[in-house]
Amino acid sequence: MQTDNATRISEFLLLGFSEEPALQPLILGLFLSMYLITVFGNLLIILAITSNFHLHTPMYFFLSNLSFVDICFTSTTIPKMLWNIQTQSKVITYEGCITQIYFLILFAVLDIFLLTVMAYDRFVAICHPLHYMIIMNPRLCGLLVLVSWIMCLLNSLLQSLMVLRLSFCTNLEIPHFFCELNQMIQLACSDTFLNNMVMYFAAVLLGGGPFAGIMYSYSKIVSCIRRISSAQGKYKAFSTCASHLSVVSLFYCTMLGVYLSSAATHSAHSSATASVMYSVVTPLLNPFIYSLRNKDMKRALKAMFSLPPHDTKDITAVSEFLLLGFSEEPELQPLMFGLFLSMYLITVFGNLLIILAVISDSHLHTPMYFFLSNLSFVDICFTSTTIPKMLWNIQTQSKVITYEGCIIQMHFFTLFIGLDIFLLTVMAYDRFVAICHPLHYMVIMNPRLCGLLVLASWIICVLHSLLESLMMLRLSFCTALEIPHFFCELNQMIQLANSDTFLNNMVMYFVAVLMAGTELQSPSSTNQEGIRVSTQRPSSQASHAGVHEPKRHCS
């Protein structure tokens, strides 16, 4: 009986914070900005620790792991909530809900374990300073993080498997903005005694146990600090653990406050609102706490976006680069000039025609052609970033580009090539919806969603190109200022630098894999689905696509 009930469940409803339509844009903007700040802030901490060898210590090793877990923690819940607000839907599938519970428990408990490990690290550093590097050796640090991951993986797997044994009947509304374990257990219509027992036992063991360890570590730290004779020594010792103590207090106090208020008021809605404190606000504030209260992190972050002191002289001497182009043969210059000028004019004129046609014809005011007109505009800007400068250099028989002009050209080239990738991905998603969900196409691809997809693409690409440009400003250049290209290309610029380029390369390749990989995956899946639809349905029935089989969905 329970199995039959469970198999009929396909989805739940996440009620979120409010159903007021007027509040949805405010909630969307608020949580989107908080999510972006959280991800960007924690990524900065990871990059600063990775790039600065002075931060290659146990304390910052654990901090970088905590930042990574915080990114994963918020990414488990916020993107789904934002998607539901934007699409005006509250649905989450049964499988999606179980998956969300699994990763939410995993990263929440990992946060607790890492905070405990960091408390132990501070205890050793203050109470046993002479043996600190011997005790907190790289092997022990790696082992502590590995054990934390293993224990959290086993706990989240156990909790998820326990939820799978439950059956659900009629009330499938979750009064939360994510699938929370306690709320899921309360919705079940089967016996939940074992689930409750396992949940509370794990909460006491994996939540209370580490908390007791943190309290014990800080009691020892306080007693050691009290034995220090000078006031300056006491302040210096306490300052090394002030940031960690602030994060621990914020995390535990907010989490404890959520469940105490929930138990007192018995209001699921107030619990959902209060849970924002530990699930969103705490990961958001972690980078600010560690960057504002920690001198080493301040220096590392400044070093990321500023010129090294010993390289300042070399940088100020750089005023121009030489773009070698394709060939130095004088007789080939007129041919190349005419060829690239004609290609550039055709590109600009052709894309302008597309934009004008889409704007002037009301039949083309559809999502597909809206994205196409944006792509045409970006292509005009893309070619205008490089070709005019190349034509000018050919015409004036000069290969010079200023240092500032090179950075600006690289910035806009990175911006528009990223936008090209994102718009192609969005267009692939548009075709996926049109072919696989034709009856819901205009509902899903509404003007608001289309505008948001383009706006999000612009925001992400502007931030990415700004990051790459700022990373380039920290590099120094000496003698080899010849760029074997007809424009300032990011990889060529990095290869010319004579300072440490490890961080620049890491950021460049990470973003390349992330952005290009996403673009390649989406069109391929869409094309496969399009082929499957066309082979399964005769052409005479193409106009009735989705009518005879309204339940057909593409994976």
Coordinates of C-alpha atoms in Angstrom, one line a residue:
M1 CA 0.0 0.0 0.0
Q2 CA 2.8 2.4 0.8
T3 CA 4.6 1.5 -2.3
D4 CA 1.6 2.2 -4.5
N5 CA 1.2 5.6 -2.8
A6 CA 4.8 6.5 -3.3
T7 CA 4.9 5.5 -6.9
R8 CA 2.1 7.9 -7.7
I9 CA 4.1 10.8 -6.5
S10 CA 5.7 12.8 -9.3
E11 CA 6.1 16.3 -7.8
F12 CA 5.8 18.5 -4.8
L13 CA 4.9 22.2 -4.4
L14 CA 7.4 24.6 -2.8
L15 CA 5.3 27.4 -1.4
G16 CA 8.2 29.7 -0.8
F17 CA 7.8 33.0 1.1
S18 CA 4.9 34.8 -0.4
E19 CA 2.3 34.4 -3.2
E20 CA 1.9 38.1 -3.7
P21 CA 2.7 38.9 -7.4
A22 CA 3.9 42.4 -6.5
L23 CA 6.6 40.9 -4.2
Q24 CA 8.0 38.3 -6.7
P25 CA 10.3 40.8 -8.6
L26 CA 11.6 42.1 -5.3
I27 CA 12.3 38.6 -3.9
L28 CA 13.9 37.6 -7.2
G29 CA 16.2 40.6 -7.3
L30 CA 17.2 40.3 -3.6
F31 CA 18.1 36.6 -3.7
L32 CA 19.8 36.8 -7.1
S33 CA 22.1 39.5 -5.9
M34 CA 22.7 37.7 -2.6
Y35 CA 23.5 34.5 -4.5
L36 CA 25.9 36.2 -6.9
I37 CA 27.7 38.0 -4.1
T38 CA 28.0 34.7 -2.2
V39 CA 29.5 32.9 -5.1
F40 CA 31.8 35.7 -6.2
G41 CA 33.0 36.5 -2.7
N42 CA 33.8 32.9 -1.8
L43 CA 35.5 32.4 -5.2
L44 CA 37.7 35.4 -4.5
I45 CA 38.7 33.8 -1.2
I46 CA 39.6 30.5 -2.9
L47 CA 41.6 32.4 -5.6
A48 CA 43.4 34.6 -3.1
I49 CA 44.5 31.5 -1.0
T50 CA 45.5 29.5 -4.1
S51 CA 47.6 32.3 -5.6
N52 CA 49.3 33.6 -2.5
F53 CA 51.9 31.2 -1.1
H54 CA 51.9 33.0 2.2
L55 CA 48.4 31.6 2.7
H56 CA 49.4 28.0 2.1
T57 CA 48.9 27.2 5.8
P58 CA 46.4 24.8 7.5
M59 CA 44.1 27.7 8.6
Y60 CA 43.6 29.0 5.1
F61 CA 43.5 25.5 3.6
F62 CA 40.4 24.8 5.8
L63 CA 39.0 28.3 4.9
S64 CA 39.2 27.6 1.2
N65 CA 37.4 24.3 1.7
L66 CA 34.7 26.1 3.7
S67 CA 34.3 28.7 0.9
F68 CA 33.9 25.9 -1.6
V69 CA 31.3 24.2 0.5
D70 CA 29.4 27.5 1.0
I71 CA 29.2 27.9 -2.7
C72 CA 27.8 24.4 -3.1
F73 CA 25.5 25.0 -0.1
T74 CA 23.7 28.0 -1.5
S75 CA 23.7 26.5 -5.1
T76 CA 21.7 23.6 -3.8
T77 CA 18.6 25.8 -3.0
I78 CA 18.8 29.3 -4.4
P79 CA 18.9 28.6 -8.2
K80 CA 15.8 26.4 -8.0
M81 CA 13.9 29.1 -6.0
L82 CA 14.9 31.8 -8.5
W83 CA 13.8 29.5 -11.4
N84 CA 10.4 28.9 -9.7
I85 CA 9.9 32.6 -9.1
Q86 CA 10.8 33.5 -12.7
T87 CA 8.6 30.8 -14.3
Q88 CA 5.8 31.5 -11.8
S89 CA 5.9 27.8 -10.8
K90 CA 6.2 26.1 -7.5
V91 CA 6.8 22.6 -8.8
I92 CA 9.8 20.4 -7.9
T93 CA 9.9 16.8 -9.0
Y94 CA 10.0 13.9 -6.4
E95 CA 13.5 13.0 -7.6
G96 CA 14.6 16.6 -7.5
C97 CA 13.3 17.0 -4.0
I98 CA 15.2 13.9 -2.8
T99 CA 18.4 15.1 -4.6
Q100 CA 18.0 18.6 -3.0
I101 CA 17.6 17.0 0.5
Y102 CA 20.7 14.9 -0.1
F103 CA 23.0 17.7 -1.1
L104 CA 21.6 20.2 1.5
I105 CA 22.3 17.8 4.4
L106 CA 25.7 17.0 2.9
F107 CA 26.9 20.6 2.7
A108 CA 25.2 21.8 5.9
V109 CA 26.9 19.1 8.0
L110 CA 30.2 19.7 6.1
D111 CA 30.0 23.3 7.2
I112 CA 29.7 22.2 10.8
F113 CA 32.6 19.7 10.5
L114 CA 34.9 22.3 8.8
L115 CA 34.1 24.9 11.5
T116 CA 35.0 22.3 14.1
V117 CA 38.3 21.4 12.4
M118 CA 39.1 25.1 12.1
A119 CA 38.5 25.5 15.9
Y120 CA 40.9 22.6 16.6
D121 CA 43.4 24.3 14.3
R122 CA 43.1 27.6 16.3
F123 CA 43.5 25.6 19.5
V124 CA 46.8 24.0 18.4
A125 CA 48.1 27.3 17.0
I126 CA 47.5 29.2 20.3
C127 CA 48.0 26.6 22.9
H128 CA 50.8 24.6 21.2
P129 CA 52.5 27.2 18.9
L130 CA 56.0 25.6 19.0
H131 CA 54.5 22.3 17.7
Y132 CA 51.9 23.7 15.4
M133 CA 53.5 22.8 12.1
I134 CA 54.4 19.3 13.4
I135 CA 50.9 18.6 14.6
M136 CA 49.0 20.3 11.8
N137 CA 51.0 18.7 9.0
P138 CA 49.6 18.5 5.5
R139 CA 48.8 14.8 5.9
L140 CA 46.7 15.4 9.0
C141 CA 44.9 18.4 7.4
G142 CA 44.0 16.4 4.3
L143 CA 42.9 13.5 6.5
L144 CA 40.6 15.7 8.6
V145 CA 38.9 17.1 5.4
L146 CA 38.6 13.6 3.9
V147 CA 37.1 12.1 7.0
S148 CA 34.6 15.0 7.2
W149 CA 33.5 14.4 3.6
I150 CA 33.2 10.6 4.1
M151 CA 31.1 11.0 7.3
C152 CA 28.9 13.7 5.7
L153 CA 28.4 11.6 2.5
L154 CA 27.3 8.6 4.6
N155 CA 25.0 10.6 6.8
S156 CA 23.3 12.4 3.8
L157 CA 23.0 9.0 2.0
L158 CA 21.3 7.5 5.0
Q159 CA 18.9 10.3 5.5
S160 CA 17.9 10.3 1.8
L161 CA 17.4 6.5 1.8
M162 CA 15.2 6.9 4.9
V163 CA 13.0 9.4 3.1
L164 CA 12.6 7.0 0.1
R165 CA 10.8 4.5 2.3
L166 CA 8.1 7.0 3.1
S167 CA 4.8 7.2 1.3
F168 CA 2.9 10.5 0.6
C169 CA -0.8 10.8 0.0
T170 CA -2.6 14.1 -0.8
N171 CA -0.9 17.0 0.9
L172 CA 2.2 17.6 -1.2
E173 CA 2.7 21.3 -0.4
I174 CA 6.1 22.1 1.3
P175 CA 5.8 25.4 3.2
H176 CA 9.5 26.3 2.4
F177 CA 11.6 27.5 -0.4
F178 CA 13.5 24.2 -0.6
C179 CA 13.0 20.6 0.3
E180 CA 13.8 20.4 4.0
L181 CA 14.1 17.0 5.7
N182 CA 11.8 17.8 8.7
Q183 CA 9.1 19.2 6.4
M184 CA 9.2 16.2 4.2
I185 CA 8.9 13.8 7.2
Q186 CA 5.9 15.8 8.4
L187 CA 4.1 15.4 5.0
A188 CA 4.4 11.6 5.0
C189 CA 1.3 9.6 5.6
S190 CA 3.2 6.4 6.7
D191 CA 5.0 5.6 9.9
T192 CA 7.8 8.2 10.5
F193 CA 9.0 7.0 13.9
L194 CA 12.2 5.6 12.5
N195 CA 12.9 8.6 10.3
N196 CA 12.4 11.0 13.3
M197 CA 14.7 8.9 15.5
V198 CA 17.5 8.8 12.9
M199 CA 17.1 12.5 12.1
Y200 CA 17.3 13.6 15.8
F201 CA 20.0 11.2 16.6
A202 CA 22.1 12.5 13.7
A203 CA 21.4 16.1 14.7
V204 CA 22.6 15.5 18.2
L205 CA 25.6 13.4 17.1
L206 CA 26.7 15.5 14.1
G207 CA 25.5 18.9 15.3
G208 CA 25.9 18.7 19.0
G209 CA 29.1 16.7 19.0
P210 CA 31.1 19.2 16.9
F211 CA 29.6 22.1 18.8
A212 CA 30.8 20.6 22.0
G213 CA 34.3 20.2 20.4
I214 CA 34.2 23.9 19.4
M215 CA 33.3 25.0 22.9
Y216 CA 36.0 22.8 24.4
S217 CA 38.6 24.2 22.0
Y218 CA 37.7 27.8 22.8
S219 CA 37.6 27.1 26.5
K220 CA 41.2 25.9 26.2
I221 CA 42.1 28.9 24.0
V222 CA 40.6 31.4 26.5
S223 CA 42.6 29.8 29.3
C224 CA 45.8 30.0 27.2
I225 CA 45.2 33.6 26.3
R226 CA 44.6 34.5 30.0
R227 CA 48.1 33.2 30.8
I228 CA 49.7 35.6 28.4
S229 CA 51.3 38.4 30.3
S230 CA 51.1 41.3 27.8
A231 CA 47.9 42.9 26.6
Q232 CA 49.3 43.1 23.1
G233 CA 50.1 39.4 23.1
K234 CA 46.5 38.6 24.3
Y235 CA 45.1 40.8 21.5
K236 CA 47.3 39.2 18.9
A237 CA 46.4 35.7 20.0
F238 CA 42.7 36.4 20.1
S239 CA 42.7 38.2 16.7
T240 CA 43.9 35.0 15.0
C241 CA 40.6 33.3 15.9
A242 CA 38.2 36.3 15.8
S243 CA 37.0 35.7 12.3
H244 CA 36.4 32.0 12.9
L245 CA 34.6 32.8 16.2
S246 CA 32.3 35.3 14.4
V247 CA 31.4 32.7 11.7
V248 CA 30.7 30.0 14.3
S249 CA 28.5 32.3 16.3
L250 CA 26.6 33.4 13.2
F251 CA 26.0 29.9 11.9
Y252 CA 25.0 28.2 15.2
C253 CA 23.0 31.1 16.6
T254 CA 21.0 31.5 13.5
M255 CA 20.4 27.8 13.1
L256 CA 19.4 27.4 16.8
G257 CA 17.2 30.5 16.5
V258 CA 15.4 29.0 13.5
Y259 CA 14.4 25.8 15.2
L260 CA 13.6 27.4 18.6
S261 CA 11.3 29.9 16.9
S262 CA 9.8 27.1 14.8
A263 CA 9.1 25.1 17.9
A264 CA 7.6 28.1 19.8
T265 CA 5.4 29.4 17.0
H266 CA 4.6 26.2 15.2
S267 CA 4.6 28.3 12.0
A268 CA 6.2 26.7 8.9
H269 CA 6.2 30.0 7.1
S270 CA 8.1 31.8 9.8
S271 CA 10.6 28.9 9.9
A272 CA 11.1 29.2 6.1
T273 CA 11.8 32.9 6.5
A274 CA 14.1 32.4 9.4
S275 CA 16.1 29.6 7.7
V276 CA 17.3 32.2 5.2
M277 CA 19.7 33.3 8.0
Y278 CA 21.8 30.1 8.1
S279 CA 21.2 28.9 4.5
V280 CA 21.8 32.2 2.6
V281 CA 23.0 35.0 4.9
T282 CA 25.8 33.0 6.7
P283 CA 27.5 31.9 3.4
L284 CA 27.0 35.5 2.2
L285 CA 28.8 37.1 5.2
N286 CA 31.7 34.6 5.4
P287 CA 33.8 36.3 2.8
F288 CA 33.2 39.7 4.3
I289 CA 34.0 38.5 7.8
Y290 CA 37.3 36.9 6.7
S291 CA 38.3 39.8 4.4
L292 CA 37.5 42.6 6.7
R293 CA 38.8 41.1 10.0
N294 CA 41.8 39.3 8.6
K295 CA 45.0 41.2 7.6
D296 CA 46.5 38.4 5.7
M297 CA 43.4 38.0 3.5
K298 CA 43.3 41.8 3.0
R299 CA 46.9 41.7 1.7
A300 CA 46.2 38.7 -0.5
L301 CA 43.0 40.3 -2.1
K302 CA 44.9 43.6 -2.7
A303 CA 47.7 41.7 -4.3
M304 CA 45.3 40.0 -6.7
F305 CA 44.0 43.3 -8.1
S306 CA 47.1 45.5 -7.8
L307 CA 50.6 45.6 -9.2
P308 CA 53.4 44.0 -7.3
P309 CA 55.8 46.6 -5.8
H310 CA 58.9 45.3 -7.6
D311 CA 57.1 45.2 -11.0
T312 CA 55.8 48.7 -10.9
K313 CA 58.8 50.1 -12.8
D314 CA 58.4 47.5 -15.6
I315 CA 54.7 48.1 -15.9
T316 CA 55.0 51.9 -16.2
A317 CA 57.6 51.4 -18.9
V318 CA 55.1 49.5 -21.1
S319 CA 53.3 52.0 -23.3
E320 CA 52.6 49.9 -26.4
F321 CA 52.5 46.5 -28.0
L322 CA 53.1 45.4 -31.6
L323 CA 50.4 43.4 -33.4
L324 CA 52.4 41.3 -36.0
G325 CA 49.2 40.4 -37.9
F326 CA 49.3 37.8 -40.8
S327 CA 52.2 38.8 -43.0
E328 CA 54.8 41.5 -43.4
E329 CA 55.0 41.2 -47.2
P330 CA 54.3 44.7 -48.6
E331 CA 52.6 43.3 -51.8
L332 CA 50.1 41.3 -49.7
Q333 CA 48.9 44.3 -47.6
P334 CA 46.4 45.8 -50.2
L335 CA 45.0 42.3 -50.7
M336 CA 44.5 41.7 -47.0
F337 CA 43.1 45.2 -46.6
G338 CA 40.5 44.7 -49.3
L339 CA 39.6 41.2 -48.2
F340 CA 39.0 42.1 -44.5
L341 CA 37.3 45.4 -45.3
S342 CA 34.8 43.6 -47.6
M343 CA 34.2 40.9 -45.0
Y344 CA 33.7 43.4 -42.3
L345 CA 31.2 45.5 -44.3
I346 CA 29.3 42.3 -45.3
T347 CA 29.2 41.3 -41.6
V348 CA 27.9 44.6 -40.4
F349 CA 25.4 45.1 -43.2
G350 CA 24.1 41.6 -43.1
N351 CA 23.5 41.6 -39.3
L352 CA 22.0 45.1 -39.5
L353 CA 19.5 43.8 -42.1
I354 CA 18.5 41.0 -39.7
I355 CA 18.0 43.4 -36.8
L356 CA 15.9 45.8 -39.0
A357 CA 13.9 42.9 -40.4
V358 CA 13.1 41.5 -37.0
I359 CA 12.1 45.0 -35.6
S360 CA 9.9 46.0 -38.6
D361 CA 8.0 42.7 -39.1
S362 CA 5.5 42.0 -36.3
H363 CA 5.4 38.3 -37.4
L364 CA 9.0 38.0 -36.2
H365 CA 8.3 39.3 -32.7
T366 CA 8.9 35.9 -31.2
P367 CA 11.5 34.6 -28.8
M368 CA 13.5 32.9 -31.5
Y369 CA 14.0 36.1 -33.5
F370 CA 14.4 38.2 -30.4
F371 CA 17.5 36.1 -29.5
L372 CA 18.6 36.2 -33.2
S373 CA 18.5 40.0 -33.3
N374 CA 20.5 40.1 -30.0
L375 CA 23.0 37.7 -31.6
S376 CA 23.3 39.8 -34.7
F377 CA 24.0 42.9 -32.6
V378 CA 26.7 41.1 -30.6
D379 CA 28.3 39.8 -33.8
I380 CA 28.5 43.4 -35.1
C381 CA 30.2 44.5 -31.9
F382 CA 32.4 41.4 -31.9
T383 CA 33.9 42.1 -35.3
S384 CA 34.1 45.8 -34.6
T385 CA 36.4 45.1 -31.7
T386 CA 39.2 43.8 -33.8
I387 CA 38.8 44.4 -37.6
P388 CA 38.8 48.3 -37.7
K389 CA 42.1 48.4 -35.7
M390 CA 43.7 45.8 -38.0
L391 CA 42.5 47.8 -41.1
W392 CA 43.9 51.0 -39.6
N393 CA 47.3 49.4 -38.9
I394 CA 47.5 48.0 -42.5
Q395 CA 46.5 51.4 -44.0
T396 CA 49.0 53.4 -41.9
Q397 CA 51.7 50.6 -42.2
S398 CA 51.9 50.5 -38.4
K399 CA 51.7 47.6 -36.0
V400 CA 51.4 49.6 -32.8
I401 CA 48.6 49.4 -30.2
T402 CA 48.8 51.2 -26.9
Y403 CA 48.9 49.3 -23.6
E404 CA 45.5 50.9 -22.6
G405 CA 44.1 50.1 -26.1
C406 CA 45.2 46.5 -25.8
I407 CA 43.5 46.0 -22.4
I408 CA 40.3 47.6 -23.7
Q409 CA 40.3 45.5 -26.9
M410 CA 40.9 42.4 -24.8
H411 CA 38.1 43.4 -22.5
F412 CA 35.4 43.8 -25.2
F413 CA 36.6 40.8 -27.2
T414 CA 36.2 38.6 -24.1
L415 CA 32.8 40.2 -23.4
F416 CA 31.3 39.7 -26.8
I417 CA 32.7 36.2 -27.4
G418 CA 31.2 35.1 -24.1
L419 CA 27.9 36.7 -25.1
D420 CA 28.0 34.8 -28.4
I421 CA 28.4 31.5 -26.4
F422 CA 25.6 32.4 -24.0
L423 CA 23.1 33.5 -26.7
L424 CA 23.8 30.3 -28.7
T425 CA 23.0 28.3 -25.5
V426 CA 19.8 30.3 -24.9
M427 CA 18.7 29.8 -28.5
A428 CA 19.3 26.0 -28.1
Y429 CA 17.1 26.1 -25.1
D430 CA 14.5 28.0 -27.0
R431 CA 14.5 25.3 -29.8
F432 CA 14.3 22.6 -27.1
V433 CA 11.1 24.1 -25.7
A434 CA 9.6 24.7 -29.1
I435 CA 10.1 21.1 -30.3
C436 CA 9.7 19.2 -27.1
H437 CA 6.9 21.3 -25.4
P438 CA 5.1 23.0 -28.3
L439 CA 1.8 23.5 -26.5
H440 CA 3.5 25.3 -23.6
Y441 CA 6.0 27.2 -25.7
M442 CA 4.6 30.7 -25.4
V443 CA 3.9 30.2 -21.7
I444 CA 7.4 29.1 -20.9
M445 CA 9.2 31.4 -23.3
N446 CA 7.3 34.5 -22.2
P447 CA 8.8 38.0 -22.8
R448 CA 9.8 38.3 -19.2
L449 CA 11.9 35.1 -19.3
C450 CA 13.4 36.0 -22.6
G451 CA 14.5 39.4 -21.3
L452 CA 15.9 37.9 -18.1
L453 CA 17.9 35.3 -20.1
V454 CA 19.5 38.0 -22.2
L455 CA 20.1 40.3 -19.1
A456 CA 21.6 37.4 -17.1
S457 CA 23.9 36.7 -20.1
W458 CA 25.1 40.3 -20.2
I459 CA 25.7 40.5 -16.5
I460 CA 27.7 37.3 -16.3
C461 CA 29.8 38.2 -19.4
V462 CA 30.4 41.7 -18.2
L463 CA 31.6 40.4 -14.8
H464 CA 33.7 37.8 -16.5
S465 CA 35.4 40.2 -18.9
L466 CA 36.0 42.7 -16.0
L467 CA 37.6 39.9 -13.9
E468 CA 39.9 38.9 -16.8
S469 CA 40.9 42.5 -17.5
L470 CA 41.6 43.2 -13.8
M471 CA 43.7 40.0 -13.6
M472 CA 45.7 41.2 -16.7
L473 CA 46.4 44.6 -15.0
R474 CA 48.4 42.8 -12.2
L475 CA 50.9 41.3 -14.8
S476 CA 54.2 42.9 -15.7
F477 CA 55.9 43.0 -19.1
C478 CA 59.5 43.7 -20.0
T479 CA 61.0 43.3 -23.4
A480 CA 59.0 40.9 -25.7
L481 CA 56.1 43.1 -26.6
E482 CA 55.3 41.5 -30.0
I483 CA 51.9 39.8 -30.2
P484 CA 51.8 37.3 -33.0
H485 CA 48.2 38.1 -33.7
F486 CA 46.1 40.8 -35.4
F487 CA 44.4 41.7 -32.1
C488 CA 45.1 41.6 -28.3
E489 CA 44.2 38.0 -27.4
L490 CA 44.0 37.0 -23.7
N491 CA 46.2 33.9 -24.0
Q492 CA 48.9 35.7 -26.0
M493 CA 49.0 38.5 -23.5
I494 CA 49.5 36.1 -20.6
Q495 CA 52.3 34.3 -22.4
L496 CA 54.1 37.7 -22.9
A497 CA 54.1 38.4 -19.1
N498 CA 57.3 38.0 -17.1
S499 CA 55.5 37.8 -13.7
D500 CA 53.7 34.9 -12.2
T501 CA 50.8 33.9 -14.4
F502 CA 49.5 30.8 -12.5
L503 CA 46.4 32.5 -11.3
N504 CA 45.6 34.1 -14.7
N505 CA 45.9 30.7 -16.4
M506 CA 43.8 29.0 -13.8
V507 CA 41.0 31.5 -14.1
M508 CA 41.2 31.5 -18.0
Y509 CA 41.0 27.8 -18.4
F510 CA 38.4 27.3 -15.7
V511 CA 36.1 29.9 -17.4
A512 CA 36.8 28.4 -20.8
V513 CA 35.7 24.9 -19.7
L514 CA 32.7 26.2 -17.8
M515 CA 31.3 28.5 -20.5
A516 CA 32.3 26.5 -23.7
G517 CA 31.3 23.2 -22.1
T518 CA 27.8 24.5 -21.2
E519 CA 27.3 25.8 -24.8
L520 CA 28.4 22.5 -26.4
Q521 CA 26.1 20.4 -24.2
S522 CA 22.9 22.3 -24.8
P523 CA 22.7 22.2 -28.6
S524 CA 23.7 18.6 -28.8
S525 CA 20.8 17.5 -26.5
T526 CA 18.4 19.7 -28.5
N527 CA 19.5 18.3 -31.8
Q528 CA 19.1 14.7 -30.6
E529 CA 15.6 15.4 -29.4
G530 CA 14.7 17.2 -32.6
I531 CA 15.9 14.2 -34.6
R532 CA 13.8 11.9 -32.4
V533 CA 10.7 13.9 -32.9
S534 CA 11.1 14.1 -36.6
T535 CA 11.7 10.4 -37.0
Q536 CA 8.8 9.4 -34.8
R537 CA 6.1 11.7 -36.4
P538 CA 5.2 11.8 -40.1
S539 CA 5.5 15.1 -41.9
S540 CA 1.7 15.3 -42.5
Q541 CA 1.2 15.5 -38.8
A542 CA 3.8 18.1 -38.1
S543 CA 1.3 20.9 -37.7
H544 CA -0.4 18.9 -35.0
A545 CA 2.8 18.3 -33.0
G546 CA 1.9 17.8 -29.3
V547 CA -1.9 17.5 -29.9
H548 CA -2.2 13.7 -30.1
E549 CA 0.6 13.1 -27.6
P550 CA 0.3 16.0 -25.1
K551 CA 2.2 14.1 -22.4
R552 CA 5.4 13.7 -24.5
H553 CA 8.4 15.3 -22.9
C554 CA 12.1 15.4 -23.9
S555 CA 14.6 14.5 -21.3

